[in-house]
XYZ file of C-alpha atoms in Angstrom:
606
model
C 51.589 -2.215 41.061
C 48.355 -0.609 40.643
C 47.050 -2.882 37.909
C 47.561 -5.918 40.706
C 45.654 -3.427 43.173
C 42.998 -2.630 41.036
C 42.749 -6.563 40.322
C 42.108 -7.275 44.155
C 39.606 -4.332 44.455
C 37.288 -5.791 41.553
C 38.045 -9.341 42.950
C 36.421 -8.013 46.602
C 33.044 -6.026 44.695
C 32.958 -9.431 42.662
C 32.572 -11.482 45.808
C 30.380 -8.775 48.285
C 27.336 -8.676 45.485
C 25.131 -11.687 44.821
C 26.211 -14.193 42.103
C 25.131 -13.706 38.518
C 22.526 -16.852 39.593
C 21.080 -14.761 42.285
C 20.546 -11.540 40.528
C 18.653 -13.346 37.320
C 16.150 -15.201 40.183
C 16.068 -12.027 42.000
C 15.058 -10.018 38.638
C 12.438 -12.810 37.425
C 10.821 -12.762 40.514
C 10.521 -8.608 41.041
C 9.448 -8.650 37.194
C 6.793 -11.148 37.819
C 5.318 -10.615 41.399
C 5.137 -6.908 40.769
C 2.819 -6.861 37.782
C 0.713 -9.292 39.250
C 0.384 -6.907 42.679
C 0.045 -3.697 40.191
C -2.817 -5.654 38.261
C -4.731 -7.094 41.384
C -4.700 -3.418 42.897
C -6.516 -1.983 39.539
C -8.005 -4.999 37.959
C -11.449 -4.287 39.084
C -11.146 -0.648 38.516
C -10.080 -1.293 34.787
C -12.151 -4.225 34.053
C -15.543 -2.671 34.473
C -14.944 0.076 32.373
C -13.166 -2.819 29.606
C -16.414 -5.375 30.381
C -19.201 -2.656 29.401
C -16.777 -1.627 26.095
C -16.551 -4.910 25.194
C -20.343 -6.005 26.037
C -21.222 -2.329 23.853
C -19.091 -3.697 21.259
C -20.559 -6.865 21.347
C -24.340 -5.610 21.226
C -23.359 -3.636 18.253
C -22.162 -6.091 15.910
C -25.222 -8.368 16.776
C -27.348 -5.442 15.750
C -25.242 -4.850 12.428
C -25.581 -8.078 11.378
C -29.357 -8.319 11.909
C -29.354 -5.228 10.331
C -28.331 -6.335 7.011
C -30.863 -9.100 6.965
C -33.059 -6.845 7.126
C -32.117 -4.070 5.183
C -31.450 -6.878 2.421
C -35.466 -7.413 2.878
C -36.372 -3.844 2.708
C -33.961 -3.014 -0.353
C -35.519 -6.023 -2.212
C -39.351 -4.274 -1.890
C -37.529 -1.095 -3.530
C -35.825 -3.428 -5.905
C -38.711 -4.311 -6.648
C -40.564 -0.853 -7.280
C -37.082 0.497 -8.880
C -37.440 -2.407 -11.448
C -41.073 -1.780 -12.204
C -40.668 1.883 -12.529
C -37.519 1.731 -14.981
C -38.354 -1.075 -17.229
C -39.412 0.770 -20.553
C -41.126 -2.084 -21.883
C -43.665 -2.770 -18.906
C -44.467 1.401 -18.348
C -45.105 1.293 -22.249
C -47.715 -1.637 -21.830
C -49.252 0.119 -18.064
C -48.971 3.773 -19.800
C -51.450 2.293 -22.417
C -53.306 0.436 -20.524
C -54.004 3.510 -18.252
C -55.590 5.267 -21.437
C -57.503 2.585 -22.679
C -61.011 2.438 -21.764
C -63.462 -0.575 -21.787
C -64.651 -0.458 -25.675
C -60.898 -1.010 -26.973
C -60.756 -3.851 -29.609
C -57.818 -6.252 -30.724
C -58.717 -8.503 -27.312
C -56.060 -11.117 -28.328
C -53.306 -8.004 -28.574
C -54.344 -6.742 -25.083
C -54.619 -10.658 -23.794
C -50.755 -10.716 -24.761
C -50.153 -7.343 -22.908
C -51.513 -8.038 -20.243
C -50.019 -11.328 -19.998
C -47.135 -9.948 -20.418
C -47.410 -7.594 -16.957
C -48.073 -10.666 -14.980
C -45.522 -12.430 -16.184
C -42.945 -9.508 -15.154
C -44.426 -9.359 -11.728
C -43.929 -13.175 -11.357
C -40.354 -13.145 -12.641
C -39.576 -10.260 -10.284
C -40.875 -11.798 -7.262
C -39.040 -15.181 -7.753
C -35.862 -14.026 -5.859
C -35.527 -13.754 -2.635
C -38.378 -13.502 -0.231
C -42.503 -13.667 -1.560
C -43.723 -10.348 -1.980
C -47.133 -8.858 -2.741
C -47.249 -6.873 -5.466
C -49.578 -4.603 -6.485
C -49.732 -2.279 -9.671
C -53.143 -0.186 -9.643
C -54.120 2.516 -12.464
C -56.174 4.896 -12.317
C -58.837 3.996 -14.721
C -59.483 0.859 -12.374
C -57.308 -1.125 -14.080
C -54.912 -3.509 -11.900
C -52.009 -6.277 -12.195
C -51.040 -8.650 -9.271
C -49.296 -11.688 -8.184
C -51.637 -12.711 -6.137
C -55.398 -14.065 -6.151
C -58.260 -11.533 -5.984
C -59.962 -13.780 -3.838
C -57.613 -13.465 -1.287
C -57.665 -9.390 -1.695
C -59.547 -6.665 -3.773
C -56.886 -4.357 -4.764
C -59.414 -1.409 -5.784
C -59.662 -1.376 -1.874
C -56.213 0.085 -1.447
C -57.936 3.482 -2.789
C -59.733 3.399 0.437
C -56.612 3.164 2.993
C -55.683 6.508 4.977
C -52.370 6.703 3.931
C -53.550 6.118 0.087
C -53.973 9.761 -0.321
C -50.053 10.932 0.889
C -49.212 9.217 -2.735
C -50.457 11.707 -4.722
C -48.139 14.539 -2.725
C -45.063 12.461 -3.621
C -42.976 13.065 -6.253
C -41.398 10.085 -9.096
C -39.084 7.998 -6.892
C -40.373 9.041 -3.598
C -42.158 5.988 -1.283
C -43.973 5.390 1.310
C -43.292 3.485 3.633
C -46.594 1.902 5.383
C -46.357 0.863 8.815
C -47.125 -2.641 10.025
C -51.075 -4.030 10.007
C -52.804 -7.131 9.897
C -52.554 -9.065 6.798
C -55.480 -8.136 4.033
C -54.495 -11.453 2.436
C -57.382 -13.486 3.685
C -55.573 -17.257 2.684
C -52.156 -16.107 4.879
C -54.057 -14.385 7.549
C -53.580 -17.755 10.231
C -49.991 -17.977 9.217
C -48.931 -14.341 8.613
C -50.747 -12.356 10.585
C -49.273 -8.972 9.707
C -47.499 -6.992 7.296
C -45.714 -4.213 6.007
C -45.748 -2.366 2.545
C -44.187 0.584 0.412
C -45.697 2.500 -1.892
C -44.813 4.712 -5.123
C -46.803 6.585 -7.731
C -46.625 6.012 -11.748
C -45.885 8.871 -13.765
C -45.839 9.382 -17.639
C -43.089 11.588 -19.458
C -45.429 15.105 -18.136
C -45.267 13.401 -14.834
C -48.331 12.705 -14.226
C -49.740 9.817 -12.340
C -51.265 7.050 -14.081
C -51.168 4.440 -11.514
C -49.500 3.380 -8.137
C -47.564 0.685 -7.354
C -47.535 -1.370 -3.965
C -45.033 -4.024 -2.417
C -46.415 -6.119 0.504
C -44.136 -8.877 2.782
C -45.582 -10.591 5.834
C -44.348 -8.939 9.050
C -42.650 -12.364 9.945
C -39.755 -12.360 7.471
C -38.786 -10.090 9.379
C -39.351 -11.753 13.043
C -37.675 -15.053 11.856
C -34.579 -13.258 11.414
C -34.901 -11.969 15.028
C -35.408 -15.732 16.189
C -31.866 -16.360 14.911
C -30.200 -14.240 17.583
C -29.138 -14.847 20.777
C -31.298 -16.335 23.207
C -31.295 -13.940 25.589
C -31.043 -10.684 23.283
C -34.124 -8.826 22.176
C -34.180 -7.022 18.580
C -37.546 -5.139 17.244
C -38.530 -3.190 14.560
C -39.799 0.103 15.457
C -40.821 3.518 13.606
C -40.072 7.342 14.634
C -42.787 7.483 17.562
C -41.300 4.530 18.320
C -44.276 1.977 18.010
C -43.051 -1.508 17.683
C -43.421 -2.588 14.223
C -41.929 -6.135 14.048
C -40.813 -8.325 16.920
C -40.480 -12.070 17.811
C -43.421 -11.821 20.327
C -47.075 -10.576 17.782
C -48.730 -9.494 20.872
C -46.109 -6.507 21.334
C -46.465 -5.535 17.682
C -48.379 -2.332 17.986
C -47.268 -1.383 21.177
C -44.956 1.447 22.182
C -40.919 1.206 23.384
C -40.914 3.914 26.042
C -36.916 3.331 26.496
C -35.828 5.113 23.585
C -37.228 8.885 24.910
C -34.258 10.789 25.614
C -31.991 8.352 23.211
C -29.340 9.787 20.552
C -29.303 8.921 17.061
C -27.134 5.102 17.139
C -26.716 5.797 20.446
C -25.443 2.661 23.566
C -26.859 3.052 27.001
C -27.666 0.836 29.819
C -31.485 1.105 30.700
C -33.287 -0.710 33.945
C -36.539 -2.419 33.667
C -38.139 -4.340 35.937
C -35.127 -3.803 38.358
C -33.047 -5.519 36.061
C -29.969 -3.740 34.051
C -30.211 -3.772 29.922
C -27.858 -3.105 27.006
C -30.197 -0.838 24.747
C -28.950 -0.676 21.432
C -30.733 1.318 18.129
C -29.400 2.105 14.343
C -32.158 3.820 12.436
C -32.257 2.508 8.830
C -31.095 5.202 6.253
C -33.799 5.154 3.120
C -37.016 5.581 6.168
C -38.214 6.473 9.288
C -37.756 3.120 11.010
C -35.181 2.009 13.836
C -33.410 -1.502 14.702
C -33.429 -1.810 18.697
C -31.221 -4.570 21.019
C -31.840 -5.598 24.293
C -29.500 -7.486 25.681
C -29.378 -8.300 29.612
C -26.008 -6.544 31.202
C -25.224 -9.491 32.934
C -25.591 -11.846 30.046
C -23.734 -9.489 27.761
C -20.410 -9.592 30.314
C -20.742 -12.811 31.579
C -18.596 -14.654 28.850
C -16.263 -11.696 28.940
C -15.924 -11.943 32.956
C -15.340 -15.861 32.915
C -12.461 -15.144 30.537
C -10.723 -12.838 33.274
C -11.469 -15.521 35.798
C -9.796 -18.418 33.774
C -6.644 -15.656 32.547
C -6.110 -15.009 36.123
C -6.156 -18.952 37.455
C -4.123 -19.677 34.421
C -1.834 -17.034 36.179
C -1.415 -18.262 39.652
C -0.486 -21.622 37.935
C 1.714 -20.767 36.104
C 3.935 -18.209 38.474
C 3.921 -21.591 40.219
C 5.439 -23.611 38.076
C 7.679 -20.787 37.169
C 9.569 -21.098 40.720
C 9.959 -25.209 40.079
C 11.721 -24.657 36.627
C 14.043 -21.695 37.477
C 16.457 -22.949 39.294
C 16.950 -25.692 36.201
C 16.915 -23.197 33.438
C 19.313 -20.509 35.301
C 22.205 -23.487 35.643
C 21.836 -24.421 32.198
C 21.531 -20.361 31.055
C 25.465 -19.939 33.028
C 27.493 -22.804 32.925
C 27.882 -21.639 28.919
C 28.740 -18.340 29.785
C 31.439 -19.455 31.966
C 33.284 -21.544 29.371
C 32.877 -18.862 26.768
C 34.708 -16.184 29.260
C 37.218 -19.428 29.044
C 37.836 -18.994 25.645
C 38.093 -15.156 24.771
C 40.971 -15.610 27.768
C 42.647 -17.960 25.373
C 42.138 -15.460 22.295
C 43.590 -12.904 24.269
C 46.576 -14.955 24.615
C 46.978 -14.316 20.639
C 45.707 -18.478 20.218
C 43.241 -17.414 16.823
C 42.272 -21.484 16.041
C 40.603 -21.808 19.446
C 36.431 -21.951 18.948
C 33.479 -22.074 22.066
C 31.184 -24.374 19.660
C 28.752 -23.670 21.653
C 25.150 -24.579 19.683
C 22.383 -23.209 21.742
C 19.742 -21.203 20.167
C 19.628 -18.464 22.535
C 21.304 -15.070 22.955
C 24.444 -16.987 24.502
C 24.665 -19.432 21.747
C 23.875 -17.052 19.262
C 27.034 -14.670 20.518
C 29.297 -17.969 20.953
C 28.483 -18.482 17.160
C 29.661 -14.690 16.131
C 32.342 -15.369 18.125
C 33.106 -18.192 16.440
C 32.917 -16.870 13.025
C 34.625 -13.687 13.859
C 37.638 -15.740 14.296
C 37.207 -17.586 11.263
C 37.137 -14.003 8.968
C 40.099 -12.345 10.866
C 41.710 -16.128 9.797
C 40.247 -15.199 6.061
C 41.084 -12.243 6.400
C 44.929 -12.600 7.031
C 44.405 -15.522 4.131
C 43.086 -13.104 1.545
C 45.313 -10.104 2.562
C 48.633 -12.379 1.686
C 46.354 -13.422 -1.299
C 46.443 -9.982 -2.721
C 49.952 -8.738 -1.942
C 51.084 -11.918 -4.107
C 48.382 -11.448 -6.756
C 49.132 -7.520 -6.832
C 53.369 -8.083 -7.153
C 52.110 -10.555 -10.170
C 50.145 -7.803 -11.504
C 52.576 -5.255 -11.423
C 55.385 -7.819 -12.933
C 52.581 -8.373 -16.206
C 51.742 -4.470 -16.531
C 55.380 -3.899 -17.233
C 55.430 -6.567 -19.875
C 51.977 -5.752 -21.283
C 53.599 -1.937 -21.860
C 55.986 -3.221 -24.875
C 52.470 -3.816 -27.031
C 50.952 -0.268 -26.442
C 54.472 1.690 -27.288
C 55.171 -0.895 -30.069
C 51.429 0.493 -31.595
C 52.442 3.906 -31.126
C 55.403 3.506 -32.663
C 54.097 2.062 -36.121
C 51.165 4.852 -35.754
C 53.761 7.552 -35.791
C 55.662 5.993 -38.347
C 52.540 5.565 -40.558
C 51.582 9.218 -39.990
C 55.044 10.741 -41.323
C 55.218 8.874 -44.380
C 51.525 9.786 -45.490
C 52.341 13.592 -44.261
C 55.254 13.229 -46.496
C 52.793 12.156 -49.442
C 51.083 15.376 -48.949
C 47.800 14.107 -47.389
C 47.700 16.216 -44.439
C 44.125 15.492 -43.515
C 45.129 11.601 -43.467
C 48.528 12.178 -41.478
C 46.145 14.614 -38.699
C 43.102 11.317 -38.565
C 46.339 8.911 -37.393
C 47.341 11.797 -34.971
C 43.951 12.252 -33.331
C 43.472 8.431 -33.239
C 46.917 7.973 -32.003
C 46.274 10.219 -29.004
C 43.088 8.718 -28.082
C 44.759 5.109 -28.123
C 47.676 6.707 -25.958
C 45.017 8.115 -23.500
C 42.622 5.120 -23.698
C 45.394 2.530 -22.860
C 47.520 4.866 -20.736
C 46.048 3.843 -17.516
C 49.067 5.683 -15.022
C 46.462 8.687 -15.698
C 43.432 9.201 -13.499
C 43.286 13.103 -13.459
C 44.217 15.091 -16.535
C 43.773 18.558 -16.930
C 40.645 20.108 -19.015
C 42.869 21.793 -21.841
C 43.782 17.893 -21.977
C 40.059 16.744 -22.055
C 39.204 19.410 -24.574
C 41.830 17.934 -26.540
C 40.708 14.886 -26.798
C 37.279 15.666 -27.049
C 38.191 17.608 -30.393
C 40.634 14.897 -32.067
C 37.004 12.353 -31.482
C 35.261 14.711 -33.037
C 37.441 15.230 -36.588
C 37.623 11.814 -36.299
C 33.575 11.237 -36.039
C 33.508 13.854 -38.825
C 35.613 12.035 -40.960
C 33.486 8.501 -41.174
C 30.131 10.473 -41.645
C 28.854 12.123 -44.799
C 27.508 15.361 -42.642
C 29.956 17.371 -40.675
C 29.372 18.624 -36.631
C 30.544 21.875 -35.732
C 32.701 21.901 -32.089
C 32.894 25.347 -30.489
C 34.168 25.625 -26.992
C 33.790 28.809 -24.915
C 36.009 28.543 -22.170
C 37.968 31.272 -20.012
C 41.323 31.065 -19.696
C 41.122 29.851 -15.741
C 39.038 26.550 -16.582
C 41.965 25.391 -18.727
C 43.753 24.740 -15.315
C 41.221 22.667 -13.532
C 41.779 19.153 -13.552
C 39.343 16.434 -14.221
C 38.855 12.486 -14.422
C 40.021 11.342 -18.051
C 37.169 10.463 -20.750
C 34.352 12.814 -18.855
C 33.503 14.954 -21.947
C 33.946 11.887 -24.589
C 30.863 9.693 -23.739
C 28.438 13.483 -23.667
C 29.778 14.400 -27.170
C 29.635 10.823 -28.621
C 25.930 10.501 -26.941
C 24.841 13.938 -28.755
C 26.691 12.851 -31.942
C 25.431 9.927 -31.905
C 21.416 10.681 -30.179
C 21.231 14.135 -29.996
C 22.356 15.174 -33.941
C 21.291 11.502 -34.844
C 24.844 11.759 -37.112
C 23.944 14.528 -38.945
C 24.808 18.113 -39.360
C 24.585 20.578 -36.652
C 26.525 22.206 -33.854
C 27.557 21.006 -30.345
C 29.377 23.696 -27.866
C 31.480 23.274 -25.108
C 31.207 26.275 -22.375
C 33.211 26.535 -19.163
C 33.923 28.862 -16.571
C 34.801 29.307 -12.730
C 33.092 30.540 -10.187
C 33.783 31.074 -6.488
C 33.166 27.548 -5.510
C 32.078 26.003 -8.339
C 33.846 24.759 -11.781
C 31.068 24.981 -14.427
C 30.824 22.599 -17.718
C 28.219 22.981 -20.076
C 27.905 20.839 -23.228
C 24.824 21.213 -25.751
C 23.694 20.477 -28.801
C 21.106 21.930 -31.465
C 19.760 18.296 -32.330
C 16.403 16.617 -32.272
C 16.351 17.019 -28.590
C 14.089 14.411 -26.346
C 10.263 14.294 -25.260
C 9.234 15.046 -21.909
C 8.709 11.165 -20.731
C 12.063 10.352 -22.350
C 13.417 13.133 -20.262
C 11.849 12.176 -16.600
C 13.797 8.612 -16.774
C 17.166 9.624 -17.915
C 17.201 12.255 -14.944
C 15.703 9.634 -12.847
C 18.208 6.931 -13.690
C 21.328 8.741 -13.789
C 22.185 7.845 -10.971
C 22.482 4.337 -11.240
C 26.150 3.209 -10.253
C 27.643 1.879 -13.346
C 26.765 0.980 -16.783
C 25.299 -2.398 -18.072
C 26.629 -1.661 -21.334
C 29.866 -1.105 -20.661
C 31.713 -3.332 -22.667
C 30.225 -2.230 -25.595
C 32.377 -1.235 -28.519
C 32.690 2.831 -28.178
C 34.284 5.338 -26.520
C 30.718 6.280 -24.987
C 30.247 2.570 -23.501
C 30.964 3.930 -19.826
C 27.842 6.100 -20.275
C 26.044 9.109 -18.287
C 25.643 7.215 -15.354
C 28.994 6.110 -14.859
C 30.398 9.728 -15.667
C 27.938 10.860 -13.004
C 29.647 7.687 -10.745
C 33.424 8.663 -11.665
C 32.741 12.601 -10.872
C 30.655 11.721 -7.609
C 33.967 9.149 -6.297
C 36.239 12.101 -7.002
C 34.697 15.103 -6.259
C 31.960 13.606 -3.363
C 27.958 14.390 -2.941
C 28.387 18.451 -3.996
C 29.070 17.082 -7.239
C 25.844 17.635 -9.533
C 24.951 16.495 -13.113
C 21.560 18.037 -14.602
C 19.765 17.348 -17.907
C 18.352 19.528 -20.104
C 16.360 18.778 -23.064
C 13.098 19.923 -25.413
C 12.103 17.923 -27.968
C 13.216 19.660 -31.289
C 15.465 22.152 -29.381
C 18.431 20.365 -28.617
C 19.743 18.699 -25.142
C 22.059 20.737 -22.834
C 24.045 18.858 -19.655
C 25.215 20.501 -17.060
C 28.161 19.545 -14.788
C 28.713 21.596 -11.356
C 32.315 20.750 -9.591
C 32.833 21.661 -6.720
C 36.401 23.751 -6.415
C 37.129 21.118 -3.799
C 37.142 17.665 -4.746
C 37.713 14.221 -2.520
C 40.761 13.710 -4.828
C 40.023 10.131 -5.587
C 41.668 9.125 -9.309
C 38.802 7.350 -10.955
């Protein structure tokens, strides 16, 4: 009675609320009209602040890339002076030549020397943009790449800033602001330019010359004709007189707008009642500044039109959105409605039923788990009859498989008596220790032995190793009395001995010792040897992988061939995660491993 009433009270709520139709349209529409409401309300708020970001952004990375044309021009005139400052060969040559005085003899040595200046200037200037260089010494003397007709270099000693050289110290330059062109043959085409300037110095560091690097001011304008129509970049020093720009009549003049600017500092400037994106970067090796000006209506006008087109793309497609909802919202149920079909029909206990339902959505995608679900509980009941046949088979052959192992034991025991009977004691107590680790190595009814058992064992492999080697191990065990009661897996102690026979003693002489005790919640098993021990980096990755479930080598022909890790795995299934295993070891001291049991264990027989 009241599962029929609460049947007819879910049956009313089903049919009072909208249908499952409704509610999705309902849901699409509130998720859709209310953004768009939210975003008209604070669309011009946010976009302004966004727009001048952006246009900021913008600005700069125009500026950073005209910035590395030209700081690729100005690091080729220091190239330049770097170049003629460290070659060792060409200072040797200009060093002379500044001590020489007119009477020196050998002409034809002194032709080829100073051939050999020019020819270094020439090679140097090949790359890149022409330069004017310049090498003056003191005595008069002077090298260029350039015609003295065009330009008397003795006049440089006459320039104003000529005489801040001598204050500046090996690689220090100056940096010479921009002036019409002294080369008379580019003076139409190139009608200013801009040098830097360095001193000569011998090995007492004194000055023996000067060197000069010259380009024509509009190397640098060209690459300000490359930008942007409507953005404005100049070249200007620290009192901010322009020293390059597209426009040679404002070359000389000063830019006002950067008073009151920070170092690589954005702001938006008026002139002429018209709004500006100012824009500077000062270069790093002198005293000059790159400067934008870009009109802030030009800068957000792309970014505006984007919003515009975003937000009639919009109002389109919320359109459309209305025509195709309907269509998509049938097609989204009607599977829904079949699948609620077939979990009825599960219910009912019918397993071979299946929705087949091959949609790629969420629906189709749950139909399809559904669908294989079913097929591994089917598998499942396949596999579990599977293995209760397969496991009644196995226990049929274990029973016949015994008659081998107790027939071996058998002759073993047999064998032992008759030599014990001949007197050879030692013989008849090898077949006894080899007996019992045949009994425990086939006996597989035993998981969890005791440790007096495992010491056992442990001892009989050692007289037995003992016996097929020419150098004899000592065993000593130090155990109390209590730890004799504890019970462990089978074969835990057998693959550490063998390993430090075997690695540790590298099958020689020496001592191994077994300690135990018990604490309040721990069980305590020590095992070390006195052997050649192990290097540091041999060390790190056995304690990092011995942890590794399992043991690639573990059909290999040994006692050992389950190996650390798989002791590590055996005692971690039993005794859980408090179980811990640590290694010990300096090289020519010996190894030492450490096993801490907890007094607990999970009691799994591994």
């Amino acid at each position: 009675m009241q599962k029929e009433t609460t049947y007819v009270f879910k049956k009313t709520r089903l049919f009072a609320l909208p249908s499952f139709r409704n509610k999705v349209i309902l849901a699409s529409v509130i998720c859709i009209v209310l953004p768009v409401i939210i975003t008209l309300s604070i669309y011009n708020y946010l976009t302004k602040d966004a727009m001048k970001e952006q246009a900021i952004s913008n600005a700069n990375k125009e500026l950073e890339l005209a910035e590395e044309y030209v700081l690729k021009l100005l690091e080729d005139m220091l190239n330049i002076t770097n170049f003629v400052q460290l070659n060792t060969e060409l200072n040797a040559v200009l060093k002379e030549k500044a001590e020489q005085d007119d009477s020196s003899h050998q002409e034809y040595e002194q032709f080829l020397k100073d051939r050999t200046v020019m020819n270094t200037i020439e090679n140097i200037t090949l790359v890149g943009e022409k330069a004017q260089v310049t090498i003056l010494l003191k005595n008069g003397k002077y090298y260029t790449n350039y015609s003295i007709s065009d330009y008397n270099p003795l006049e440089i000693f006459q320039e104003e800033w000529f005489a801040q050289l001598d204050t500046k110290n090996g690689y220090e330059s100056i940096w010479i602001d921009t002036a019409p062109t002294v080369f008379q043959s580019y003076q139409g085409t190139n009608p200013y330019q801009l040098s830097v300037a360095r001193t000569l110095r011998n090995n007492n560091s004194e000055i023996y010359g000067y060197l000069v690097v010259t380009i024509f001011e509009n190397t640098i304008s060209q690459i300000f004709d490359n930008r942007l129509n409507d953005e404005e970049i100049l070249l200007v020093n620290d009192e901010n007189t322009i020293l390059s720009h597209r426009d040679t009549d404002q070359i000389g003049k000063t830019f006002s707008y950067l008073n009151g600017l920070n170092k690589n500092e954005t702001a938006i400037i008026d002139i002429e009642n018209q709004h500006y994106l100012l824009t500077a970067k000062d270069i790093s090796f002198n005293r000059w500044k790159l400067v934008s000006l870009v009109p802030y209506r030009e800068a957000i006008s792309n970014i505006n039109s984007i919003f515009n087109k975003v937000f009639f793309l919009l109002l389109i497609l919320f359109t459309i959105f209305f025509v195709i909802l309907a269509y998509f919202i049938n097609r989204i149920t009607k599977p829904l409605v079949y699948l609620g079909s077939v979990v009825e029909k599960v219910q009912a206990g019918n397993l071979s039923v299946r929705s087949q339902i091959q949609t790629n959505d969420e629906i189709g995608r749950f139909s399809q788990s559904f669908d294989r679900m079913l097929d591994q509980i089917n598998e499942m009941i396949k596999k579990t009859k599977a293995t209760q046949a397969r496991k009644r088979k196995a226990e049929l052959a274990m029973l016949q498989a015994q008659i081998n192992p107790h027939f071996l034991f058998n002759v073993l025991n047999s064998i032992r008596m008759k030599v014990f009977k001949h007197g050879d004691k030692e013989s008849a107590k090898m077949i006894s220790s080899l007996s019992k680790l045949l009994r425990m190595t086939i006996d597989t009814q035993k998981g969890m032995i005791p440790f007096a058992e495992e010491v056992s064992i442990v001892s009989d492999y050692v007289f037995l190793m003992n016996m097929r080697q020419k150098e004899k191990v000592s065993f000593i065990t130090n155990i109390t009395n209590e730890s004799y009661q504890h019970t462990i897996p089978r074969f835990i102690l057998q693959p550490i001995i063998e390993n430090s026979i075997i690695h540790g003693l590298n099958q020689k002489a020496g001592t191994i010792t077994l300690h135990a005790l018990t604490t309040k919640d721990k069980f305590i098993v020590e095992i070390e040897d006195d052997g050649q021990g192990m290097v540091k980096e041999k060390l790190l990755e056995i304690q990092k992988n011995i942890k590794l479930l399992g043991d690639k080598k573990r059909h290999q022909n040994s006692f050992s061939s389950i190996g650390l890790s798989n002791v590590y795995e055996r005692l971690v299934m039993t005794f859980g995660k408090e179980f811990e295993m640590k290694v010990d070891s300096s090289e020519g001291k010996g190894t030492r491993i450490i096993l801490l049991i907890p007094e607990k264990g999970v009691g799994i027989d591994v």
